[in-house]
Every structure is written in structure tokens, then in C-alpha cells.
Coordinates of C-alpha atoms in Angstrom, one line a residue:
Chain A
N1 CA 0.0 0.0 0.0
A2 CA 1.3 3.5 -0.9
G3 CA -0.8 5.2 1.8
V4 CA -1.3 8.9 1.0
T5 CA 0.3 10.1 -2.1
Q6 CA 0.6 13.8 -3.1
T7 CA 1.5 15.1 -6.5
P8 CA 3.3 17.2 -7.4
K9 CA 5.9 17.3 -4.6
F10 CA 7.3 20.6 -5.8
R11 CA 6.0 23.4 -7.9
V12 CA 6.8 27.0 -8.7
L13 CA 4.1 29.2 -10.0
K14 CA 3.9 32.8 -11.1
T15 CA 1.3 35.1 -9.5
G16 CA -2.1 34.6 -11.2
Q17 CA -1.4 31.1 -12.5
S18 CA -3.6 28.2 -11.5
M19 CA -2.8 24.7 -10.5
T20 CA -4.2 21.6 -8.9
L21 CA -2.7 19.5 -6.2
L22 CA -3.8 15.9 -6.1
C23 CA -4.1 13.7 -3.0
A24 CA -4.7 10.0 -3.5
Q25 CA -5.2 7.4 -0.8
D26 CA -5.5 3.7 -1.1
M27 CA -6.8 2.9 2.4
N28 CA -10.5 3.3 1.6
H29 CA -10.7 6.2 4.0
E30 CA -13.8 8.2 4.2
Y31 CA -12.3 11.4 5.5
M32 CA -9.7 13.6 3.8
Y33 CA -8.1 16.9 4.6
W34 CA -5.9 19.6 3.2
Y35 CA -3.6 21.5 5.5
R36 CA -1.0 24.2 4.8
Q37 CA 2.1 24.7 6.8
D38 CA 4.2 27.9 6.7
P39 CA 7.8 28.1 7.9
G40 CA 8.0 27.7 11.7
M41 CA 4.2 27.5 11.9
G42 CA 1.7 24.8 12.7
L43 CA -0.8 23.2 10.4
R44 CA -3.8 25.1 9.3
L45 CA -6.8 23.4 7.9
I46 CA -7.9 24.6 4.4
H47 CA -10.7 22.3 3.4
Y48 CA -11.8 18.8 4.3
S49 CA -14.2 16.1 3.1
V50 CA -16.3 13.6 5.1
G51 CA -17.1 11.5 2.1
E52 CA -17.2 11.2 -1.7
G53 CA -19.0 14.2 -3.2
T54 CA -18.7 16.3 0.0
T55 CA -16.4 19.2 0.9
A56 CA -16.3 21.7 3.8
K57 CA -14.4 24.8 4.7
G58 CA -11.6 24.7 7.3
E59 CA -9.8 27.6 9.0
V60 CA -8.2 29.2 5.9
P61 CA -10.3 28.3 2.8
D62 CA -10.1 31.6 0.9
G63 CA -8.3 31.4 -2.4
Y64 CA -8.7 27.6 -2.6
N65 CA -11.2 25.2 -4.0
V66 CA -11.5 21.5 -3.6
S67 CA -13.3 18.5 -5.1
R68 CA -13.9 14.9 -4.0
L69 CA -15.4 13.2 -7.1
K70 CA -13.9 9.9 -6.2
K71 CA -13.5 8.5 -2.7
Q72 CA -9.8 7.9 -3.1
N73 CA -8.9 11.4 -4.4
F74 CA -9.1 14.9 -2.9
L75 CA -8.0 17.7 -5.2
L76 CA -6.9 21.2 -4.0
G77 CA -7.1 24.0 -6.6
L78 CA -5.6 27.4 -6.7
E79 CA -7.5 29.5 -9.3
S80 CA -5.2 32.5 -9.2
A81 CA -2.1 31.9 -7.1
A82 CA -0.7 34.6 -4.9
P83 CA 2.6 34.9 -3.1
S84 CA 0.8 34.5 0.2
Q85 CA 0.0 30.9 -0.9
T86 CA 3.6 29.9 -0.9
S87 CA 3.6 27.1 1.6
V88 CA 4.0 23.4 2.1
Y89 CA 0.7 21.6 1.6
F90 CA -0.2 18.4 3.4
C91 CA -3.0 16.0 2.7
A92 CA -4.3 13.6 5.3
S93 CA -6.9 10.9 5.4
S94 CA -8.6 8.9 8.1
Y95 CA -11.0 6.0 8.5
R96 CA -14.4 6.8 9.9
N97 CA -14.1 4.9 13.2
T98 CA -10.6 5.7 14.2
G99 CA -9.0 9.0 15.0
E100 CA -5.6 8.4 13.3
L101 CA -4.8 10.8 10.5
F102 CA -2.4 9.5 7.8
F103 CA -0.4 12.2 6.2
G104 CA 1.2 12.5 2.8
E105 CA 4.8 13.7 2.4
G106 CA 3.8 17.2 1.5
S107 CA 3.8 19.4 -1.6
R108 CA 6.0 22.5 -1.6
L109 CA 4.5 25.3 -3.6
T110 CA 6.3 28.6 -4.3
V111 CA 4.4 31.5 -5.9
L112 CA 6.6 34.2 -7.3
Chain B
L1 CA -14.2 24.0 18.5
A2 CA -11.5 23.3 21.1
K3 CA -8.5 25.5 21.0
T4 CA -5.2 24.1 22.2
T5 CA -2.3 25.8 23.9
Q6 CA 1.2 24.2 24.1
P7 CA 4.6 25.4 25.1
I8 CA 6.4 26.7 22.0
S9 CA 9.6 24.8 22.8
M10 CA 11.3 22.5 25.3
D11 CA 14.8 21.2 25.8
S12 CA 15.8 17.9 27.2
Y13 CA 18.8 15.5 27.4
E14 CA 19.1 12.0 26.2
G15 CA 17.7 9.4 28.6
Q16 CA 15.4 11.8 30.4
E17 CA 11.6 11.6 30.6
V18 CA 9.9 14.5 28.8
N19 CA 6.4 15.7 29.6
I20 CA 4.6 18.0 27.2
T21 CA 1.4 19.5 28.4
C22 CA -1.5 20.7 26.2
S23 CA -4.3 23.0 27.5
H24 CA -7.7 22.6 26.0
N25 CA -10.2 24.4 28.3
N26 CA -13.2 24.2 26.0
I27 CA -13.0 20.5 25.0
A28 CA -16.3 19.0 24.0
T29 CA -17.9 15.8 25.1
N30 CA -17.2 14.1 21.7
D31 CA -13.6 15.3 21.5
Y32 CA -10.7 13.0 21.7
I33 CA -7.1 14.1 22.3
T34 CA -4.5 13.0 19.8
W35 CA -0.8 13.7 19.7
Y36 CA 1.3 13.8 16.5
Q37 CA 5.1 14.0 15.9
Q38 CA 6.6 15.8 12.9
F39 CA 10.1 15.7 11.6
P40 CA 11.4 18.4 9.2
S41 CA 10.2 17.9 5.6
Q42 CA 7.8 15.1 6.6
G43 CA 4.1 14.9 7.4
P44 CA 3.0 14.5 11.0
R45 CA 2.8 11.0 12.4
F46 CA 0.3 9.6 14.9
I47 CA 1.7 8.9 18.4
I48 CA -1.1 8.3 20.8
Q49 CA -4.8 9.0 21.4
G50 CA -7.0 9.1 24.4
Y51 CA -10.3 10.2 25.8
K52 CA -9.8 10.1 29.6
T53 CA -7.4 8.7 32.3
K54 CA -4.2 7.2 31.0
V55 CA -3.3 5.5 27.7
T56 CA 0.1 3.9 27.1
N57 CA 1.6 2.4 24.0
E58 CA 5.1 1.3 23.0
V59 CA 6.4 4.8 22.4
A60 CA 4.5 7.1 24.8
S61 CA 1.9 7.6 27.6
L62 CA -0.9 10.1 27.6
F63 CA -2.3 11.4 30.9
I64 CA -5.7 13.1 30.9
P65 CA -7.2 14.4 34.2
A66 CA -10.9 13.9 35.0
D67 CA -11.9 17.4 33.8
R68 CA -10.2 16.7 30.5
K69 CA -9.2 20.4 30.2
S70 CA -5.5 19.5 29.7
S71 CA -3.4 16.5 28.7
T72 CA 0.2 15.5 29.1
L73 CA 2.2 13.5 26.6
S74 CA 5.0 11.6 28.3
L75 CA 8.0 10.3 26.4
P76 CA 10.2 8.0 28.4
R77 CA 14.0 8.1 28.1
V78 CA 14.2 10.3 25.0
S79 CA 16.9 10.0 22.5
L80 CA 18.3 12.4 19.9
S81 CA 15.9 11.0 17.3
D82 CA 13.0 12.3 19.4
T83 CA 13.9 15.8 18.4
A84 CA 10.8 16.9 16.5
V85 CA 7.7 19.1 16.7
Y86 CA 4.8 17.6 18.8
Y87 CA 1.2 18.6 18.1
C88 CA -1.8 18.2 20.3
L89 CA -5.0 17.8 18.4
V90 CA -8.4 17.9 20.1
G91 CA -11.4 17.2 18.0
D92 CA -14.3 14.9 17.2
V93 CA -12.1 12.4 15.5
L94 CA -14.7 9.6 15.8
H95 CA -17.3 11.8 14.0
G96 CA -20.1 11.9 16.5
S97 CA -21.1 15.5 16.3
S98 CA -21.9 18.3 13.9
N99 CA -18.3 19.5 14.0
T100 CA -17.1 16.2 12.8
G101 CA -14.2 16.4 10.4
K102 CA -13.0 19.9 11.3
L103 CA -9.7 19.0 13.0
I104 CA -7.7 22.0 14.0
F105 CA -4.0 21.7 15.0
G106 CA -2.4 23.9 17.6
Q107 CA 1.0 25.6 17.2
G108 CA 3.0 22.6 18.3
T109 CA 5.9 22.2 20.7
T110 CA 9.4 21.9 19.4
L111 CA 11.4 19.4 21.4
Q112 CA 15.1 19.6 21.2
V113 CA 17.0 16.6 22.7
K114 CA 20.6 17.2 23.5
P115 CA 23.4 14.7 24.0

């Protein structure tokens, strides 16, 4: 099992460009999350999903959109990237009846 | 939603026991307390989880008083490899309330273990 896989792992964007981060999990987890982590900071929840076809806002949802069309995938989109979105993005997933979050390795995004 | 407060940093020496306390005054009935460990350039990793009293596994113990307004992660005999950031997460991880799924991390505690 690969666990939680994030692609791409690194990306450099120019201000105003768009991109999508893909999170894929092969553990049949119902719940999926997108967090961002800025240097020296903790994790901030962007959006999350409690099941296929559902999404909800977290702490810092502005400037991001998400979709969960398939249970195993959770996509994070930036429609018009801004330098303030330079960060490391982590995806996580969890099974309904346990509290353990499984994290991906992170995607480092730089917006110039 | 429960807000957590942890010390920003702690120092210890190899072989010592380390206790990291997390304050969560407005913890809700359905909330569990979970601790994660994060190394640089990696995603956080689950350490231990509990609801009340004491939980122990092969790497740590978690102490939760009766009022559940705080919790303490105890790492026995730390080594250099335990140098990391430790996060306390309080939330409805078993999805029994309307706030299910909204899991907010605190700022974390950076533990530095010295030789």
C-alpha cells in the first residue's frame, strides 16, 4: 500500500497562475483533509471532506477550491495563485471509526 | 471548537523523561485528544490518542485528568531521534457531532533533545 500520495511534490508558479494538487489514498478512508504549513508554523486546515462528493471549509479556505469526485482522491485547486499561498501543503486521510490521520509527504509550492 | 495551547519549545537531554502539556479548556464531550510527531520535511505521524485517564503504547503515555481540560504526553527516556515538533489535536475524530471532520491543530511544541 502506498498510503497517502501527493502530486506534485514541488511546484513553482507565477502570480495569477492556476494549479491543482492531487491527493490519493489507497486505504479506503472516508475522511480527507488539506492543510498548509508555513515556515515555523503549525498546520492550518484549508478544506476537508467527510465522504465522496462532500467538501467543507476549514480555517483558511479563501483562495482555494476542492473536489472529491472519487473516494480515493481529494483535489486542491488554486485558481489565481498569490505569493501568500507559498507554503507546504499536506494532505491527510482517516478512517471513519478511528482518529488516526495518515499524512502525505507534502507538496512544496512557491508562488513568485 | 476546542483551541489548544502548548509550550512553544522544550529542551531535554538524552535518557530523560519528557512531559509536554497541552491545555484545551473548551474541550467538547465528543472530542478525543491525539498527539502527533513531525520531523522536518515530513508529514505528521500519529503517536497516541485518548479520551480520559491514562493511555500507554510502545512509544508514549498520555495522561488526561478527570476534567479533560488538559493532557500530558510523556516520552520515556528520550533520544536524539525524538527531536521533533509535537502537536496536540483535540477534536471529534470519531465523528459523532456536527463539528465532525473539522480537525484544527495547535501551534505545536518543538522538542530539542541534547546529547
